[in-house]
Amino acid sequence: MSSPESSSGAAAPAPTVGFVSLGCPKALTDSELILTQLRAEGYQTSKTFAGADLVIVNTCGFIDDAVKESLDTIGEALAENGRVIVTGCLGAKAGHAGGTLVQEVHPKVLAVTGPQATQEVMDAVHRHVPKPHDPFIDLVPEARAEFRGLAGIKLTPKHYAYQKISEGCNHRCTFCIIPGMRGDLVSRPIGDVLNEARALFESGVKELLVVSQDTSAYGVDVRYRTGFWDGKPVKTRLFELCEALGNLAEAHGAWVRLHYVYPYPHVDEILPLMAAGRILPYLDVPFQHAHPDVLRRMKRPASGERNLERLAAWRAACPEIVVRSTFIAGFPGETEEEFQYLLDFLHEAQIDRAGCFAYSPVEGAAANALPGQLPQALREERRARFMAVAEAVSAARLQRRIGASMQVLVDQAPALGRKGGRGRSYADAPEIDGTVRLLAPEKASKTLKVGEFTRARIVAAEGHDLVGLPI
Ligand code: SF4
């Protein structure tokens, strides 16, 4: 039976696609590309599985819990909708019989791709739900990675965005299967990255979060090739990237925050940019451990660097620098002495924000074959001991902020912040760090708006958070 619209010759309703994005910020940027392309082609997105013509699940395959969550979500989508395309890291994982793990567990999925596969995903969508023809929408330019900020869909709030500068990784850490899933390092051309950053700032982004598997290695794969941007030569290298991003951010009154930076000597070069306020004095350095023998067993990059000395030099060059890191407790063969060494490092290094995982074997990782696997209870116990020290260090460092005046980017401000709100200072990355709880402004004329900056006087610290009075 035809609807009144179709009998009058109007376009049929646009096909709808349900979308679930799991995993890390790098997976999120893949999701944004696919959603942008879907929109550019005239598909609509559906909030429910049942109401969609098909469902795309962007999966994570990093640790066993993430694999389980991804497989469960695929199962739910199959049960409620029946037509499911799978993409992302888990899609690249091989099963036992030669195909993919996803197809082994869920043979009814329509298609499976690995990460960073917008075109393959779109090809699969076209096969199962033909592309709508709309003469207006067909004029919308293709969603190109370099212009994503202009025409693209972002899954983050309007005022901050993750920007992926490279894909893959040249390291082979023994606990990690990412290189197997995402391949070796491939750096995006610097001109594309800078065009995208400019477009993001122009669209209102006030905080750009630079992500990759190994941000300090940017450009290594292309031997720091000289690219072009704005008609000028620019090297594909971390320092030049930070310098140019810093200039762009300054022109738009915005922040640039770096994630996943390994402590190589050349990272020292960007400290002056931080000290000068061009990029945030914040470094997310995934140390994972401190003891040289454990780092060797982990095959960690930059494990030979003198990390305590490096941190001291960074703090000398930029006293306000905030260091975030993640660690693994209970790695195979970790002795009590090695673990104690890690706790001492944490104390001495004064890591502002530290997260810790109890070691958990990941299917396919080389560390599974290492001798000296520790019982789960011991791994958990060490994690708890680690976190107790980490929290004490972090709390003491937060106390030192009381009385300071800080710039805060407002994330929440109901009723224009008349009763207060919540935001973050340069020391807080979204979702992984603390926040600044903003009190109601004393001046009746002062309002708070999401996505804008306010200055706040820090009046207290509570847990991982600070409390600030907008001024
Ligand atoms: S640096 Fe190590 S942990 Fe990070 S993605 Fe590469 S192999 Fe994995």
Coordinates of C-alpha atoms and ligand atoms in Angstrom, one line a residue:
M1 CA 0.0 0.0 0.0
S2 CA 1.4 3.4 -0.9
S3 CA 1.5 6.3 1.5
P4 CA -0.1 9.6 0.6
E5 CA 3.5 11.0 0.0
S6 CA 4.6 8.3 -2.3
S7 CA 1.3 8.4 -4.3
S8 CA 1.9 12.1 -4.8
G9 CA 5.4 11.4 -6.1
A10 CA 7.3 12.8 -3.1
A11 CA 10.5 11.1 -1.9
A12 CA 10.1 7.9 0.1
P13 CA 11.2 8.3 3.7
A14 CA 15.0 8.1 4.2
P15 CA 16.3 4.7 5.3
T16 CA 17.4 4.7 8.9
V17 CA 20.5 3.2 10.4
G18 CA 21.0 2.4 14.1
F19 CA 24.5 3.1 15.4
V20 CA 26.3 2.0 18.5
S21 CA 29.9 3.3 19.2
L22 CA 31.9 1.4 21.7
G23 CA 35.6 1.8 22.8
C24 CA 38.1 4.5 23.0
P25 CA 38.3 8.1 21.5
K26 CA 40.1 6.7 18.4
A27 CA 37.1 4.4 17.7
L28 CA 34.8 7.4 18.3
T29 CA 36.5 9.3 15.5
D30 CA 35.9 6.3 13.2
S31 CA 32.2 6.4 14.2
E32 CA 32.0 10.1 13.5
L33 CA 33.4 9.5 10.0
I34 CA 30.8 6.8 9.2
L35 CA 27.9 8.8 10.6
T36 CA 29.1 11.8 8.6
Q37 CA 29.1 9.8 5.5
L38 CA 25.7 8.3 6.2
R39 CA 24.3 11.7 6.7
A40 CA 26.0 13.0 3.5
E41 CA 24.3 10.2 1.6
G42 CA 20.8 10.9 3.1
Y43 CA 20.5 8.1 5.6
Q44 CA 18.9 8.9 8.9
T45 CA 20.0 7.6 12.2
S46 CA 17.7 5.8 14.6
K47 CA 17.9 5.8 18.4
T48 CA 16.5 2.3 18.7
F49 CA 17.5 -1.0 17.2
A50 CA 14.0 -2.0 16.4
G51 CA 13.1 1.1 14.4
A52 CA 16.1 1.0 12.1
D53 CA 16.6 -0.6 8.7
L54 CA 19.9 -2.0 9.9
V55 CA 22.3 -1.5 12.7
I56 CA 26.1 -0.7 12.7
V57 CA 28.1 -1.7 15.8
N58 CA 31.5 -0.1 16.1
T59 CA 33.3 -2.5 18.4
C60 CA 36.3 -2.5 20.8
G61 CA 38.6 -5.5 21.2
F62 CA 41.2 -4.2 23.6
I63 CA 40.6 -6.2 26.8
D64 CA 38.4 -9.2 27.4
D65 CA 35.6 -7.1 29.1
A66 CA 35.5 -4.9 26.0
V67 CA 35.3 -8.0 23.7
K68 CA 32.4 -9.3 25.8
E69 CA 30.6 -6.0 25.8
S70 CA 31.0 -5.8 22.0
L71 CA 29.8 -9.3 21.4
D72 CA 26.8 -8.8 23.7
T73 CA 25.8 -5.6 21.9
I74 CA 26.0 -7.4 18.5
G75 CA 23.8 -10.1 20.0
E76 CA 21.3 -7.6 21.2
A77 CA 21.2 -5.8 17.9
L78 CA 20.7 -9.1 16.1
A79 CA 17.8 -10.1 18.5
E80 CA 16.0 -6.8 18.1
N81 CA 16.8 -5.9 14.5
G82 CA 18.3 -8.9 12.8
R83 CA 20.4 -6.8 10.2
V84 CA 23.7 -6.0 11.7
I85 CA 27.1 -4.7 10.3
V86 CA 30.1 -4.9 12.5
T87 CA 33.1 -2.6 12.3
G88 CA 36.0 -1.6 14.6
C89 CA 38.9 -3.4 16.4
L90 CA 37.0 -6.5 17.3
G91 CA 36.1 -6.9 13.6
A92 CA 39.8 -7.4 12.8
K93 CA 40.2 -10.2 15.3
A94 CA 40.6 -13.7 13.8
G95 CA 38.5 -16.6 15.0
H96 CA 39.7 -20.1 15.6
A97 CA 38.5 -21.4 12.2
G98 CA 40.1 -18.8 10.0
G99 CA 37.3 -16.3 9.7
T100 CA 36.6 -13.5 12.1
L101 CA 35.8 -14.0 15.7
V102 CA 32.6 -12.0 15.3
Q103 CA 31.3 -14.3 12.5
E104 CA 32.2 -17.3 14.6
V105 CA 30.1 -16.1 17.5
H106 CA 27.4 -14.4 15.5
P107 CA 27.2 -16.1 12.1
K108 CA 24.1 -14.0 11.1
V109 CA 25.9 -10.6 10.9
L110 CA 25.7 -9.1 7.4
A111 CA 29.3 -7.9 7.2
V112 CA 32.4 -7.4 9.3
T113 CA 35.2 -4.9 8.8
G114 CA 38.2 -3.8 10.9
P115 CA 38.8 -0.3 12.2
Q116 CA 39.2 2.8 10.0
A117 CA 37.1 1.3 7.3
T118 CA 34.5 3.9 6.4
Q119 CA 34.3 3.0 2.8
E120 CA 33.9 -0.8 3.4
V121 CA 31.2 -0.1 6.0
M122 CA 29.4 2.2 3.5
D123 CA 29.7 -0.5 0.8
A124 CA 28.1 -3.0 3.1
V125 CA 25.3 -0.5 4.0
H126 CA 24.6 0.1 0.3
R127 CA 24.4 -3.7 -0.4
H128 CA 21.7 -4.1 2.3
V129 CA 19.9 -0.8 2.4
P130 CA 20.3 1.0 -0.9
K131 CA 21.4 4.5 -0.9
P132 CA 18.5 7.0 -0.9
H133 CA 18.4 9.3 -3.9
D134 CA 17.7 12.8 -3.1
P135 CA 18.8 15.5 -5.6
F136 CA 19.5 17.9 -2.8
I137 CA 21.4 15.6 -0.5
D138 CA 23.4 14.2 -3.4
L139 CA 24.9 17.6 -3.8
V140 CA 26.4 17.5 -0.3
P141 CA 30.1 16.9 -0.7
E142 CA 31.6 13.6 0.4
A143 CA 32.6 13.4 4.0
R144 CA 36.3 13.8 3.7
A145 CA 38.5 13.2 6.7
E146 CA 40.2 16.6 6.3
F147 CA 37.0 18.5 6.3
R148 CA 35.2 16.5 9.0
G149 CA 35.1 19.5 11.3
L150 CA 33.2 21.5 8.7
A151 CA 30.6 19.0 7.6
G152 CA 31.1 16.2 10.0
I153 CA 29.1 14.7 12.8
K154 CA 30.7 14.7 16.2
L155 CA 29.7 12.4 19.0
T156 CA 31.2 14.7 21.7
P157 CA 29.5 17.9 23.0
K158 CA 29.8 20.8 20.6
H159 CA 32.7 22.4 22.5
Y160 CA 35.3 19.7 22.5
A161 CA 36.4 17.2 19.9
Y162 CA 38.9 14.4 19.6
Q163 CA 41.3 14.6 16.7
K164 CA 43.1 11.4 15.5
I165 CA 46.5 12.3 14.0
S166 CA 47.6 8.8 13.1
E167 CA 46.5 5.2 13.1
G168 CA 48.2 2.0 14.2
C169 CA 51.5 1.6 16.1
N170 CA 55.0 0.5 15.5
H171 CA 55.5 -1.0 18.9
R172 CA 54.8 -4.5 20.1
C173 CA 54.0 -4.2 23.8
T174 CA 53.5 -7.7 25.0
F175 CA 50.2 -7.1 26.6
C176 CA 48.6 -5.4 23.6
I177 CA 47.0 -6.6 20.5
I178 CA 46.4 -3.2 18.9
P179 CA 49.2 -3.4 16.3
G180 CA 47.7 -6.8 15.2
M181 CA 44.3 -5.2 14.8
R182 CA 45.2 -1.7 13.5
G183 CA 48.5 -2.3 11.8
D184 CA 51.7 -0.3 11.9
L185 CA 51.8 3.5 12.3
V186 CA 50.3 5.6 9.5
S187 CA 50.4 9.3 10.1
R188 CA 47.7 11.5 8.6
P189 CA 49.1 14.2 6.3
I190 CA 49.8 17.3 8.4
G191 CA 47.9 19.6 6.0
D192 CA 44.7 17.4 6.5
V193 CA 45.1 17.4 10.2
L194 CA 45.5 21.2 10.3
N195 CA 42.6 21.8 8.0
E196 CA 40.4 19.7 10.1
A197 CA 41.6 21.4 13.3
R198 CA 40.8 24.8 11.8
A199 CA 37.4 23.7 10.7
L200 CA 36.7 22.3 14.2
F201 CA 37.7 25.5 15.9
E202 CA 35.6 27.5 13.4
S203 CA 32.6 25.3 14.2
G204 CA 32.9 26.3 17.9
V205 CA 35.2 23.6 19.4
K206 CA 37.0 25.1 22.4
E207 CA 39.1 22.1 23.3
L208 CA 40.9 19.9 20.8
L209 CA 42.0 16.5 22.2
V210 CA 44.8 15.1 20.1
V211 CA 44.7 11.3 20.1
S212 CA 46.5 8.4 18.4
Q213 CA 48.2 5.2 19.7
D214 CA 51.5 7.0 20.0
T215 CA 51.3 10.7 19.6
S216 CA 55.1 11.3 20.0
A217 CA 55.7 9.1 17.0
Y218 CA 53.7 11.3 14.6
G219 CA 55.5 11.4 11.3
V220 CA 58.0 8.6 12.0
D221 CA 56.5 6.5 9.2
V222 CA 56.8 9.2 6.6
R223 CA 60.3 10.2 7.9
Y224 CA 58.9 13.6 9.0
R225 CA 58.0 14.4 5.4
T226 CA 57.5 18.1 4.6
G227 CA 53.8 18.6 3.8
F228 CA 51.9 21.8 2.9
W229 CA 49.4 23.8 4.8
D230 CA 48.1 27.2 3.9
G231 CA 50.6 27.3 1.0
K232 CA 53.6 26.9 3.4
P233 CA 55.8 23.9 4.0
V234 CA 55.3 22.2 7.4
K235 CA 57.1 19.1 8.6
T236 CA 55.0 16.0 9.6
R237 CA 56.4 16.1 13.2
L238 CA 55.0 16.5 16.7
F239 CA 56.7 19.8 17.4
E240 CA 55.6 21.5 14.1
L241 CA 52.1 20.0 14.6
C242 CA 51.9 21.4 18.2
E243 CA 53.2 24.8 17.1
A244 CA 50.6 25.1 14.3
L245 CA 47.8 23.8 16.5
G246 CA 48.8 26.2 19.2
N247 CA 48.6 29.1 16.7
L248 CA 45.2 28.0 15.5
A249 CA 43.9 27.5 19.0
E250 CA 45.2 30.9 20.1
A251 CA 43.3 32.6 17.3
H252 CA 40.1 30.9 18.4
G253 CA 40.6 31.2 22.1
A254 CA 40.7 27.5 22.4
W255 CA 42.7 24.7 24.1
V256 CA 44.8 21.9 22.7
R257 CA 45.4 18.9 24.9
L258 CA 47.8 16.0 24.0
H259 CA 47.1 12.4 24.8
Y260 CA 49.3 9.2 24.6
V261 CA 52.6 10.9 24.5
Y262 CA 55.6 8.6 25.2
P263 CA 58.5 10.2 27.1
Y264 CA 61.0 10.4 24.2
P265 CA 63.7 13.1 24.4
H266 CA 62.1 15.1 21.6
V267 CA 59.0 15.6 23.7
D268 CA 61.1 18.1 25.6
E269 CA 60.8 20.4 22.6
I270 CA 57.1 21.0 23.2
L271 CA 57.5 22.0 26.8
P272 CA 58.3 25.7 25.9
L273 CA 55.0 25.7 23.9
M274 CA 53.2 24.6 27.0
A275 CA 55.0 27.1 29.2
A276 CA 54.0 29.8 26.8
G277 CA 50.4 28.7 27.0
R278 CA 50.2 27.7 23.3
I279 CA 49.1 24.2 24.1
L280 CA 47.8 23.0 27.5
P281 CA 50.5 22.2 30.1
Y282 CA 49.0 18.7 30.3
L283 CA 50.7 15.4 29.2
D284 CA 49.0 12.1 29.2
V285 CA 52.0 9.7 29.3
P286 CA 51.1 6.0 29.5
F287 CA 54.1 4.8 31.6
Q288 CA 52.4 1.4 32.5
H289 CA 55.2 0.6 34.9
A290 CA 58.5 2.0 36.3
H291 CA 60.7 -1.0 37.0
P292 CA 63.1 -1.5 34.1
D293 CA 62.8 -5.3 34.1
V294 CA 59.0 -5.2 34.0
L295 CA 59.1 -2.5 31.3
R296 CA 61.5 -4.8 29.4
R297 CA 59.1 -7.7 29.7
M298 CA 56.3 -5.5 28.6
K299 CA 58.5 -4.3 25.6
R300 CA 57.4 -0.8 26.3
P301 CA 58.5 2.1 24.1
A302 CA 60.9 4.6 25.7
S303 CA 61.5 2.2 28.6
G304 CA 65.2 3.0 28.6
E305 CA 64.5 6.7 29.2
R306 CA 65.1 8.1 32.6
N307 CA 61.6 8.9 33.4
L308 CA 62.1 10.6 36.8
E309 CA 64.7 12.9 35.4
R310 CA 62.6 13.6 32.4
L311 CA 59.6 14.5 34.6
A312 CA 61.8 16.8 36.7
A313 CA 63.1 18.5 33.6
W314 CA 59.6 19.0 32.3
R315 CA 58.5 20.5 35.6
A316 CA 61.5 22.8 35.6
A317 CA 60.7 23.9 32.0
C318 CA 56.9 24.3 32.8
P319 CA 56.1 24.3 36.5
E320 CA 52.4 24.1 36.0
I321 CA 52.5 20.9 34.0
V322 CA 50.0 18.2 34.9
V323 CA 50.9 14.6 34.2
R324 CA 48.4 11.9 33.8
S325 CA 49.3 8.3 33.3
T326 CA 48.1 4.7 33.4
F327 CA 49.8 1.7 34.9
I328 CA 49.4 -2.1 35.1
A329 CA 49.7 -3.9 38.4
G330 CA 50.4 -7.6 38.6
F331 CA 52.1 -8.0 35.2
P332 CA 53.4 -11.6 34.7
G333 CA 56.5 -12.1 36.8
E334 CA 56.1 -8.9 38.8
T335 CA 57.8 -9.4 42.1
E336 CA 56.9 -7.6 45.3
E337 CA 60.1 -5.6 45.0
E338 CA 59.3 -4.6 41.5
F339 CA 55.8 -3.6 42.6
Q340 CA 57.2 -1.6 45.5
Y341 CA 59.6 0.1 43.0
L342 CA 56.5 1.2 41.1
L343 CA 54.9 2.6 44.2
D344 CA 58.1 4.5 45.0
F345 CA 58.1 5.9 41.5
L346 CA 54.5 7.1 41.8
H347 CA 55.4 8.9 45.0
E348 CA 58.6 10.5 43.6
A349 CA 57.2 11.3 40.2
Q350 CA 54.1 13.0 41.8
I351 CA 51.9 11.9 39.0
D352 CA 48.9 14.2 39.2
R353 CA 46.3 11.7 37.8
A354 CA 47.1 8.0 37.7
G355 CA 44.9 5.2 36.6
C356 CA 45.7 1.5 37.1
F357 CA 44.5 -1.8 35.7
A358 CA 45.0 -5.1 37.3
Y359 CA 46.8 -7.1 34.6
S360 CA 44.3 -9.1 32.6
P361 CA 45.4 -11.4 29.8
V362 CA 44.1 -10.4 26.4
E363 CA 43.5 -13.2 23.9
G364 CA 46.3 -13.2 21.3
A365 CA 48.7 -11.1 23.4
A366 CA 52.3 -12.3 23.7
A367 CA 52.3 -11.7 27.5
N368 CA 50.0 -14.6 27.9
A369 CA 53.0 -16.9 27.3
L370 CA 55.3 -15.2 29.9
P371 CA 56.2 -17.2 33.0
G372 CA 55.1 -16.1 36.4
Q373 CA 51.4 -15.3 35.8
L374 CA 50.1 -14.0 39.1
P375 CA 46.8 -15.1 40.8
Q376 CA 43.9 -12.7 40.1
A377 CA 43.5 -11.9 43.8
L378 CA 47.1 -10.7 44.0
R379 CA 46.8 -8.6 40.9
E380 CA 43.7 -7.0 42.3
E381 CA 45.3 -6.5 45.7
R382 CA 48.3 -4.7 44.0
R383 CA 45.9 -2.5 42.0
A384 CA 44.1 -1.5 45.2
R385 CA 47.4 -0.7 46.9
F386 CA 48.5 1.3 43.9
M387 CA 45.3 3.3 43.8
A388 CA 45.6 4.2 47.5
V389 CA 49.0 5.7 46.9
A390 CA 47.9 7.4 43.6
E391 CA 44.9 8.9 45.3
A392 CA 46.9 10.3 48.2
V393 CA 49.4 11.9 45.8
S394 CA 46.6 13.3 43.6
A395 CA 44.7 14.6 46.6
A396 CA 47.8 16.4 48.0
R397 CA 48.4 18.0 44.6
L398 CA 44.8 19.1 44.4
Q399 CA 45.0 20.8 47.8
R400 CA 47.8 23.0 46.4
R401 CA 45.2 24.5 44.0
I402 CA 43.1 26.0 46.8
G403 CA 43.2 29.7 46.6
A404 CA 44.3 29.8 43.0
S405 CA 42.3 31.3 40.2
M406 CA 41.9 29.0 37.2
Q407 CA 40.3 29.1 33.8
V408 CA 37.5 26.7 33.6
L409 CA 35.7 25.4 30.5
V410 CA 32.0 25.0 31.4
D411 CA 30.5 21.6 30.6
Q412 CA 27.2 21.9 32.4
A413 CA 25.4 25.0 33.5
P414 CA 21.6 24.6 34.0
A415 CA 19.7 27.8 34.0
L416 CA 22.7 29.8 32.9
G417 CA 24.6 28.6 35.9
R418 CA 22.6 30.6 38.4
K419 CA 22.8 27.7 40.8
G420 CA 26.3 26.8 39.6
G421 CA 27.5 24.2 37.2
R422 CA 30.4 21.9 36.3
G423 CA 33.5 22.4 34.2
R424 CA 37.1 21.5 33.8
S425 CA 40.4 23.3 34.2
Y426 CA 43.5 22.6 32.0
A427 CA 44.3 19.8 34.5
D428 CA 41.2 17.8 33.6
A429 CA 40.6 15.9 30.4
P430 CA 37.0 15.0 29.8
E431 CA 35.7 11.7 31.2
I432 CA 39.0 10.5 32.6
D433 CA 40.0 13.2 35.1
G434 CA 38.3 15.2 37.7
T435 CA 36.1 18.3 37.2
V436 CA 35.6 21.7 38.8
R437 CA 32.3 22.0 40.6
L438 CA 31.2 25.6 40.0
L439 CA 29.4 27.3 42.8
A440 CA 26.6 29.8 42.1
P441 CA 28.3 33.1 41.0
E442 CA 28.1 35.7 43.7
K443 CA 27.4 38.5 41.2
A444 CA 23.8 38.4 39.9
S445 CA 25.0 39.6 36.5
K446 CA 27.5 36.7 36.1
T447 CA 26.2 33.8 34.0
L448 CA 27.8 30.5 32.9
K449 CA 27.3 29.0 29.5
V450 CA 28.2 25.5 28.3
G451 CA 31.2 25.7 26.0
E452 CA 32.5 29.0 27.3
F453 CA 35.3 29.8 29.7
T454 CA 35.0 31.3 33.1
R455 CA 37.6 32.1 35.7
A456 CA 37.0 30.6 39.1
R457 CA 38.7 30.9 42.4
I458 CA 39.3 27.5 43.8
V459 CA 37.8 27.2 47.3
A460 CA 38.0 23.5 48.1
A461 CA 39.0 20.1 46.9
E462 CA 36.7 17.1 47.1
G463 CA 37.9 13.6 46.0
H464 CA 39.2 14.0 42.4
D465 CA 37.4 17.3 41.9
L466 CA 37.9 20.9 42.8
V467 CA 35.3 23.4 43.9
G468 CA 35.4 26.9 42.3
L469 CA 33.6 30.2 42.7
P470 CA 33.1 31.8 39.3
I471 CA 34.6 35.3 39.4
Ligands
SF4_1 S1 52.5 1.5 22.2 FE1 52.2 -0.6 23.0 S2 50.3 -0.5 24.1 FE2 50.3 1.3 22.8 S3 49.2 0.6 21.0 FE3 51.4 0.3 20.6 S4 51.8 -1.8 21.2 FE4 49.8 -1.2 22.1

